JSON list of C-alpha atoms in Angstrom, two decimals:
[
{"chain": "K", "resi": 1, "resn": "UNK", "atom": "CA", "xyz": [16.68, 3.00, 7.07]},
{"chain": "K", "resi": 2, "resn": "UNK", "atom": "CA", "xyz": [19.62, 2.89, 4.74]},
{"chain": "K", "resi": 3, "resn": "UNK", "atom": "CA", "xyz": [21.61, -0.53, 4.72]},
{"chain": "K", "resi": 4, "resn": "UNK", "atom": "CA", "xyz": [24.81, -0.28, 3.14]},
{"chain": "K", "resi": 5, "resn": "UNK", "atom": "CA", "xyz": [23.82, -3.40, 0.54]},
{"chain": "K", "resi": 6, "resn": "UNK", "atom": "CA", "xyz": [22.05, -0.27, -1.46]},
{"chain": "K", "resi": 7, "resn": "UNK", "atom": "CA", "xyz": [18.86, -0.64, -0.96]},
{"chain": "K", "resi": 8, "resn": "UNK", "atom": "CA", "xyz": [16.45, 1.09, 2.25]},
{"chain": "K", "resi": 9, "resn": "UNK", "atom": "CA", "xyz": [13.08, 0.14, 3.55]},
{"chain": "K", "resi": 10, "resn": "UNK", "atom": "CA", "xyz": [10.64, 3.31, 3.22]},
{"chain": "K", "resi": 11, "resn": "UNK", "atom": "CA", "xyz": [7.80, 3.52, 5.73]},
{"chain": "K", "resi": 12, "resn": "UNK", "atom": "CA", "xyz": [5.16, 1.75, 8.59]},
{"chain": "K", "resi": 13, "resn": "UNK", "atom": "CA", "xyz": [6.86, -2.08, 9.26]},
{"chain": "K", "resi": 14, "resn": "UNK", "atom": "CA", "xyz": [4.90, -3.12, 12.60]},
{"chain": "K", "resi": 15, "resn": "UNK", "atom": "CA", "xyz": [2.69, -4.87, 11.86]},
{"chain": "K", "resi": 16, "resn": "UNK", "atom": "CA", "xyz": [-0.57, -3.22, 13.94]},
{"chain": "K", "resi": 17, "resn": "UNK", "atom": "CA", "xyz": [-2.53, -4.47, 16.91]},
{"chain": "K", "resi": 18, "resn": "UNK", "atom": "CA", "xyz": [-5.42, -5.57, 15.34]},
{"chain": "K", "resi": 19, "resn": "UNK", "atom": "CA", "xyz": [-7.09, -5.83, 12.10]},
{"chain": "K", "resi": 20, "resn": "UNK", "atom": "CA", "xyz": [-9.42, -3.84, 10.54]},
{"chain": "K", "resi": 21, "resn": "UNK", "atom": "CA", "xyz": [-11.95, -4.41, 7.79]},
{"chain": "K", "resi": 22, "resn": "UNK", "atom": "CA", "xyz": [-11.60, -3.61, 3.42]},
{"chain": "K", "resi": 23, "resn": "UNK", "atom": "CA", "xyz": [-15.07, -3.07, 1.49]},
{"chain": "K", "resi": 24, "resn": "UNK", "atom": "CA", "xyz": [-14.99, -3.79, -1.55]},
{"chain": "K", "resi": 25, "resn": "UNK", "atom": "CA", "xyz": [-15.99, -0.71, -2.27]},
{"chain": "K", "resi": 26, "resn": "UNK", "atom": "CA", "xyz": [-12.81, 0.79, -1.80]},
{"chain": "K", "resi": 27, "resn": "UNK", "atom": "CA", "xyz": [-9.59, 1.80, -2.72]},
{"chain": "K", "resi": 28, "resn": "UNK", "atom": "CA", "xyz": [-7.50, 1.91, 0.82]},
{"chain": "K", "resi": 29, "resn": "UNK", "atom": "CA", "xyz": [-4.54, 3.93, 0.72]},
{"chain": "K", "resi": 30, "resn": "UNK", "atom": "CA", "xyz": [-1.49, 4.93, 3.39]},
{"chain": "K", "resi": 31, "resn": "UNK", "atom": "CA", "xyz": [0.42, 7.64, 3.80]},
{"chain": "K", "resi": 32, "resn": "UNK", "atom": "CA", "xyz": [4.16, 6.59, 3.71]},
{"chain": "K", "resi": 33, "resn": "UNK", "atom": "CA", "xyz": [5.46, 9.71, 6.40]},
{"chain": "K", "resi": 34, "resn": "UNK", "atom": "CA", "xyz": [9.53, 8.73, 5.49]},
{"chain": "K", "resi": 35, "resn": "UNK", "atom": "CA", "xyz": [11.40, 9.64, 1.80]},
{"chain": "K", "resi": 36, "resn": "UNK", "atom": "CA", "xyz": [13.73, 7.64, -0.37]},
{"chain": "K", "resi": 37, "resn": "UNK", "atom": "CA", "xyz": [17.34, 9.06, 0.48]},
{"chain": "K", "resi": 38, "resn": "UNK", "atom": "CA", "xyz": [18.43, 7.45, -2.71]},
{"chain": "K", "resi": 39, "resn": "UNK", "atom": "CA", "xyz": [16.59, 7.78, -6.42]},
{"chain": "K", "resi": 40, "resn": "UNK", "atom": "CA", "xyz": [15.98, 3.99, -7.45]},
{"chain": "K", "resi": 41, "resn": "UNK", "atom": "CA", "xyz": [13.50, 1.50, -8.13]},
{"chain": "K", "resi": 42, "resn": "UNK", "atom": "CA", "xyz": [11.31, -0.39, -6.35]},
{"chain": "K", "resi": 43, "resn": "UNK", "atom": "CA", "xyz": [11.99, -4.10, -5.58]},
{"chain": "K", "resi": 44, "resn": "UNK", "atom": "CA", "xyz": [8.87, -5.12, -3.81]},
{"chain": "K", "resi": 45, "resn": "UNK", "atom": "CA", "xyz": [5.97, -3.31, -1.83]},
{"chain": "K", "resi": 46, "resn": "UNK", "atom": "CA", "xyz": [4.46, -5.18, 1.40]},
{"chain": "K", "resi": 47, "resn": "UNK", "atom": "CA", "xyz": [1.08, -4.91, 3.36]},
{"chain": "K", "resi": 48, "resn": "UNK", "atom": "CA", "xyz": [0.41, -7.50, 6.28]},
{"chain": "K", "resi": 49, "resn": "UNK", "atom": "CA", "xyz": [-3.43, -9.01, 5.52]},
{"chain": "K", "resi": 50, "resn": "UNK", "atom": "CA", "xyz": [-5.33, -11.93, 7.01]},
{"chain": "K", "resi": 51, "resn": "UNK", "atom": "CA", "xyz": [-8.61, -14.08, 5.71]},
{"chain": "K", "resi": 52, "resn": "UNK", "atom": "CA", "xyz": [-11.44, -14.57, 8.17]},
{"chain": "K", "resi": 53, "resn": "UNK", "atom": "CA", "xyz": [-12.43, -17.33, 5.66]},
{"chain": "K", "resi": 54, "resn": "UNK", "atom": "CA", "xyz": [-11.30, -18.65, 2.75]},
{"chain": "K", "resi": 55, "resn": "UNK", "atom": "CA", "xyz": [-8.55, -17.25, 0.02]},
{"chain": "K", "resi": 56, "resn": "UNK", "atom": "CA", "xyz": [-9.07, -14.22, -1.24]},
{"chain": "K", "resi": 57, "resn": "UNK", "atom": "CA", "xyz": [-6.70, -11.61, -2.68]},
{"chain": "K", "resi": 58, "resn": "UNK", "atom": "CA", "xyz": [-5.30, -8.04, -2.92]},
{"chain": "K", "resi": 59, "resn": "UNK", "atom": "CA", "xyz": [-3.57, -5.47, -5.49]},
{"chain": "K", "resi": 60, "resn": "UNK", "atom": "CA", "xyz": [-1.00, -3.04, -4.29]},
{"chain": "K", "resi": 61, "resn": "UNK", "atom": "CA", "xyz": [-0.18, 0.13, -6.01]},
{"chain": "K", "resi": 62, "resn": "UNK", "atom": "CA", "xyz": [2.35, 2.61, -5.17]},
{"chain": "K", "resi": 63, "resn": "UNK", "atom": "CA", "xyz": [0.78, 6.24, -5.65]},
{"chain": "K", "resi": 64, "resn": "UNK", "atom": "CA", "xyz": [2.97, 9.89, -5.35]},
{"chain": "K", "resi": 65, "resn": "UNK", "atom": "CA", "xyz": [2.22, 12.32, -3.00]},
{"chain": "K", "resi": 66, "resn": "UNK", "atom": "CA", "xyz": [0.06, 15.56, -3.35]},
{"chain": "K", "resi": 67, "resn": "UNK", "atom": "CA", "xyz": [1.33, 17.77, -0.79]},
{"chain": "K", "resi": 68, "resn": "UNK", "atom": "CA", "xyz": [-1.31, 20.49, -1.10]},
{"chain": "K", "resi": 69, "resn": "UNK", "atom": "CA", "xyz": [-4.19, 18.72, -0.77]},
{"chain": "K", "resi": 70, "resn": "UNK", "atom": "CA", "xyz": [-1.93, 15.91, 1.67]},
{"chain": "K", "resi": 71, "resn": "UNK", "atom": "CA", "xyz": [-3.95, 13.16, -0.53]},
{"chain": "K", "resi": 72, "resn": "UNK", "atom": "CA", "xyz": [-2.24, 10.62, -3.29]},
{"chain": "K", "resi": 73, "resn": "UNK", "atom": "CA", "xyz": [-1.30, 11.94, -6.75]},
{"chain": "K", "resi": 74, "resn": "UNK", "atom": "CA", "xyz": [-0.02, 9.59, -9.99]},
{"chain": "K", "resi": 75, "resn": "UNK", "atom": "CA", "xyz": [-0.18, 6.34, -10.20]},
{"chain": "K", "resi": 76, "resn": "UNK", "atom": "CA", "xyz": [3.91, 5.26, -10.12]},
{"chain": "K", "resi": 77, "resn": "UNK", "atom": "CA", "xyz": [3.23, 1.35, -9.73]},
{"chain": "K", "resi": 78, "resn": "UNK", "atom": "CA", "xyz": [0.48, -1.16, -9.19]},
{"chain": "K", "resi": 79, "resn": "UNK", "atom": "CA", "xyz": [0.94, -5.41, -8.80]},
{"chain": "K", "resi": 80, "resn": "UNK", "atom": "CA", "xyz": [-0.23, -5.85, -12.22]},
{"chain": "K", "resi": 81, "resn": "UNK", "atom": "CA", "xyz": [-3.38, -8.33, -13.62]},
{"chain": "K", "resi": 82, "resn": "UNK", "atom": "CA", "xyz": [-1.90, -10.65, -11.25]},
{"chain": "K", "resi": 83, "resn": "UNK", "atom": "CA", "xyz": [-3.69, -10.75, -7.76]},
{"chain": "K", "resi": 84, "resn": "UNK", "atom": "CA", "xyz": [-1.75, -11.30, -4.79]},
{"chain": "K", "resi": 85, "resn": "UNK", "atom": "CA", "xyz": [-3.26, -14.24, -3.05]},
{"chain": "K", "resi": 86, "resn": "UNK", "atom": "CA", "xyz": [-4.10, -14.07, 0.47]},
{"chain": "K", "resi": 87, "resn": "UNK", "atom": "CA", "xyz": [-4.27, -18.11, 2.24]},
{"chain": "K", "resi": 88, "resn": "UNK", "atom": "CA", "xyz": [-3.87, -17.46, 6.30]},
{"chain": "K", "resi": 89, "resn": "UNK", "atom": "CA", "xyz": [-6.83, -17.33, 8.43]},
{"chain": "K", "resi": 90, "resn": "UNK", "atom": "CA", "xyz": [-4.82, -16.10, 10.95]},
{"chain": "K", "resi": 91, "resn": "UNK", "atom": "CA", "xyz": [-2.88, -14.04, 12.76]},
{"chain": "K", "resi": 92, "resn": "UNK", "atom": "CA", "xyz": [-1.41, -10.71, 10.24]},
{"chain": "K", "resi": 93, "resn": "UNK", "atom": "CA", "xyz": [0.64, -11.97, 8.04]},
{"chain": "K", "resi": 94, "resn": "UNK", "atom": "CA", "xyz": [3.24, -9.96, 5.20]},
{"chain": "K", "resi": 95, "resn": "UNK", "atom": "CA", "xyz": [2.28, -9.94, 1.60]},
{"chain": "K", "resi": 96, "resn": "UNK", "atom": "CA", "xyz": [4.09, -8.95, -1.25]},
{"chain": "K", "resi": 97, "resn": "UNK", "atom": "CA", "xyz": [4.44, -7.74, -4.22]},
{"chain": "K", "resi": 98, "resn": "UNK", "atom": "CA", "xyz": [7.83, -8.11, -5.78]},
{"chain": "K", "resi": 99, "resn": "UNK", "atom": "CA", "xyz": [8.10, -6.60, -9.49]},
{"chain": "K", "resi": 100, "resn": "UNK", "atom": "CA", "xyz": [10.31, -8.08, -12.24]},
{"chain": "K", "resi": 101, "resn": "UNK", "atom": "CA", "xyz": [11.11, -6.15, -15.41]},
{"chain": "K", "resi": 102, "resn": "UNK", "atom": "CA", "xyz": [11.33, -3.14, -14.84]},
{"chain": "K", "resi": 103, "resn": "UNK", "atom": "CA", "xyz": [10.92, -2.32, -12.20]},
{"chain": "K", "resi": 104, "resn": "UNK", "atom": "CA", "xyz": [9.17, 1.17, -10.91]},
{"chain": "K", "resi": 105, "resn": "UNK", "atom": "CA", "xyz": [11.06, 3.86, -10.16]},
{"chain": "K", "resi": 106, "resn": "UNK", "atom": "CA", "xyz": [11.14, 6.73, -6.58]},
{"chain": "K", "resi": 107, "resn": "UNK", "atom": "CA", "xyz": [13.47, 9.73, -6.09]},
{"chain": "K", "resi": 108, "resn": "UNK", "atom": "CA", "xyz": [14.95, 11.05, -3.65]},
{"chain": "K", "resi": 109, "resn": "UNK", "atom": "CA", "xyz": [13.39, 12.76, -0.67]},
{"chain": "K", "resi": 110, "resn": "UNK", "atom": "CA", "xyz": [9.31, 12.42, -2.68]},
{"chain": "K", "resi": 111, "resn": "UNK", "atom": "CA", "xyz": [6.77, 11.11, -0.47]},
{"chain": "K", "resi": 112, "resn": "UNK", "atom": "CA", "xyz": [4.61, 8.33, -1.25]},
{"chain": "K", "resi": 113, "resn": "UNK", "atom": "CA", "xyz": [0.99, 6.22, -0.73]},
{"chain": "K", "resi": 114, "resn": "UNK", "atom": "CA", "xyz": [0.81, 2.80, -0.43]},
{"chain": "K", "resi": 115, "resn": "UNK", "atom": "CA", "xyz": [-3.09, 1.66, -1.51]},
{"chain": "K", "resi": 116, "resn": "UNK", "atom": "CA", "xyz": [-4.75, -1.31, -1.88]},
{"chain": "K", "resi": 117, "resn": "UNK", "atom": "CA", "xyz": [-8.24, -3.30, -2.41]},
{"chain": "K", "resi": 118, "resn": "UNK", "atom": "CA", "xyz": [-9.55, -6.57, -2.44]},
{"chain": "K", "resi": 119, "resn": "UNK", "atom": "CA", "xyz": [-11.73, -9.11, -4.94]},
{"chain": "K", "resi": 120, "resn": "UNK", "atom": "CA", "xyz": [-15.88, -8.28, -4.44]},
{"chain": "K", "resi": 121, "resn": "UNK", "atom": "CA", "xyz": [-16.04, -11.32, -2.87]},
{"chain": "K", "resi": 122, "resn": "UNK", "atom": "CA", "xyz": [-13.39, -12.00, -0.46]},
{"chain": "K", "resi": 123, "resn": "UNK", "atom": "CA", "xyz": [-12.90, -11.09, 3.50]},
{"chain": "K", "resi": 124, "resn": "UNK", "atom": "CA", "xyz": [-9.61, -10.03, 3.95]},
{"chain": "K", "resi": 125, "resn": "UNK", "atom": "CA", "xyz": [-8.90, -7.87, 6.85]},
{"chain": "K", "resi": 126, "resn": "UNK", "atom": "CA", "xyz": [-5.26, -5.56, 6.95]},
{"chain": "K", "resi": 127, "resn": "UNK", "atom": "CA", "xyz": [-3.39, -4.96, 10.18]},
{"chain": "K", "resi": 128, "resn": "UNK", "atom": "CA", "xyz": [-3.85, -1.38, 11.81]},
{"chain": "K", "resi": 129, "resn": "UNK", "atom": "CA", "xyz": [-1.95, 0.86, 14.15]},
{"chain": "K", "resi": 130, "resn": "UNK", "atom": "CA", "xyz": [-2.20, 3.93, 15.48]},
{"chain": "K", "resi": 131, "resn": "UNK", "atom": "CA", "xyz": [1.00, 5.46, 14.65]},
{"chain": "K", "resi": 132, "resn": "UNK", "atom": "CA", "xyz": [1.09, 9.27, 15.02]},
{"chain": "K", "resi": 133, "resn": "UNK", "atom": "CA", "xyz": [2.02, 10.98, 11.34]},
{"chain": "K", "resi": 134, "resn": "UNK", "atom": "CA", "xyz": [0.73, 8.83, 8.95]},
{"chain": "K", "resi": 135, "resn": "UNK", "atom": "CA", "xyz": [-2.19, 9.45, 7.08]},
{"chain": "K", "resi": 136, "resn": "UNK", "atom": "CA", "xyz": [-5.11, 7.28, 5.22]},
{"chain": "K", "resi": 137, "resn": "UNK", "atom": "CA", "xyz": [-7.58, 7.18, 3.03]},
{"chain": "K", "resi": 138, "resn": "UNK", "atom": "CA", "xyz": [-10.25, 5.55, 1.05]},
{"chain": "K", "resi": 139, "resn": "UNK", "atom": "CA", "xyz": [-11.43, 6.38, -1.61]},
{"chain": "K", "resi": 140, "resn": "UNK", "atom": "CA", "xyz": [-15.23, 4.63, -3.56]},
{"chain": "K", "resi": 141, "resn": "UNK", "atom": "CA", "xyz": [-13.99, 3.07, -6.67]},
{"chain": "K", "resi": 142, "resn": "UNK", "atom": "CA", "xyz": [-14.58, -0.65, -8.02]},
{"chain": "K", "resi": 143, "resn": "UNK", "atom": "CA", "xyz": [-11.99, -3.86, -7.86]},
{"chain": "K", "resi": 144, "resn": "UNK", "atom": "CA", "xyz": [-9.46, -4.14, -10.66]},
{"chain": "K", "resi": 145, "resn": "UNK", "atom": "CA", "xyz": [-7.20, -1.55, -12.89]},
{"chain": "K", "resi": 146, "resn": "UNK", "atom": "CA", "xyz": [-5.90, 0.94, -10.93]},
{"chain": "K", "resi": 147, "resn": "UNK", "atom": "CA", "xyz": [-7.01, 4.76, -12.35]},
{"chain": "K", "resi": 148, "resn": "UNK", "atom": "CA", "xyz": [-4.07, 6.99, -12.74]},
{"chain": "K", "resi": 149, "resn": "UNK", "atom": "CA", "xyz": [-5.03, 9.37, -9.83]},
{"chain": "K", "resi": 150, "resn": "UNK", "atom": "CA", "xyz": [-7.75, 8.87, -7.46]},
{"chain": "K", "resi": 151, "resn": "UNK", "atom": "CA", "xyz": [-10.69, 10.52, -7.25]},
{"chain": "K", "resi": 152, "resn": "UNK", "atom": "CA", "xyz": [-13.50, 10.62, -3.75]},
{"chain": "K", "resi": 153, "resn": "UNK", "atom": "CA", "xyz": [-11.34, 10.69, -1.48]},
{"chain": "K", "resi": 154, "resn": "UNK", "atom": "CA", "xyz": [-12.18, 10.72, 1.99]},
{"chain": "K", "resi": 155, "resn": "UNK", "atom": "CA", "xyz": [-9.94, 9.90, 4.91]},
{"chain": "K", "resi": 156, "resn": "UNK", "atom": "CA", "xyz": [-10.38, 6.70, 6.30]},
{"chain": "K", "resi": 157, "resn": "UNK", "atom": "CA", "xyz": [-10.30, 5.95, 10.30]},
{"chain": "K", "resi": 158, "resn": "UNK", "atom": "CA", "xyz": [-8.06, 3.90, 10.91]},
{"chain": "K", "resi": 159, "resn": "UNK", "atom": "CA", "xyz": [-4.36, 3.77, 10.29]},
{"chain": "K", "resi": 160, "resn": "UNK", "atom": "CA", "xyz": [-2.90, 0.94, 8.80]},
{"chain": "K", "resi": 161, "resn": "UNK", "atom": "CA", "xyz": [-0.07, -0.76, 10.03]},
{"chain": "K", "resi": 162, "resn": "UNK", "atom": "CA", "xyz": [2.86, -2.91, 7.39]},
{"chain": "K", "resi": 163, "resn": "UNK", "atom": "CA", "xyz": [2.91, -1.00, 4.83]},
{"chain": "K", "resi": 164, "resn": "UNK", "atom": "CA", "xyz": [6.15, -0.49, 2.92]},
{"chain": "K", "resi": 165, "resn": "UNK", "atom": "CA", "xyz": [8.30, -0.15, -0.28]},
{"chain": "K", "resi": 166, "resn": "UNK", "atom": "CA", "xyz": [12.35, -1.73, -0.37]},
{"chain": "K", "resi": 167, "resn": "UNK", "atom": "CA", "xyz": [14.34, 0.87, -2.99]},
{"chain": "K", "resi": 168, "resn": "UNK", "atom": "CA", "xyz": [17.37, 0.56, -4.52]},
{"chain": "K", "resi": 169, "resn": "UNK", "atom": "CA", "xyz": [19.90, 2.25, -5.81]}
]
């Protein structure tokens, strides 16, 4: 979706028909099947979440795609030490991490994965969509810092709904 304003939205912009639960012991990733048409910098990353009770928090990250194994490869950027506060109960709501200062860069024609994780004590859920052509996976890890590469990867049963980033060129 290239616009005349020098930005393009890369990923799935549909919220999803239902909500899936997030285990705090995992990092969840959704493959973005679109690729940027331009080299540029990431302004923001958006994912839809909701809360079953009380407030929660998530971290979001962007990884490159390993086409040989069809999994995330290298960490491009994360939401830093500041987590995104999830405060609504329902329905699924967009939560966006906006990058300030030095923004991560993306390359035209390159596929990416958007990943997220939640704090251990919170009950955050995400949007689920059965969109074809997309792949999702989860990997065992602990909440907090993002690994440079993900290990222990396996396929997740559900495909994630709204996952996209805005590229500025």
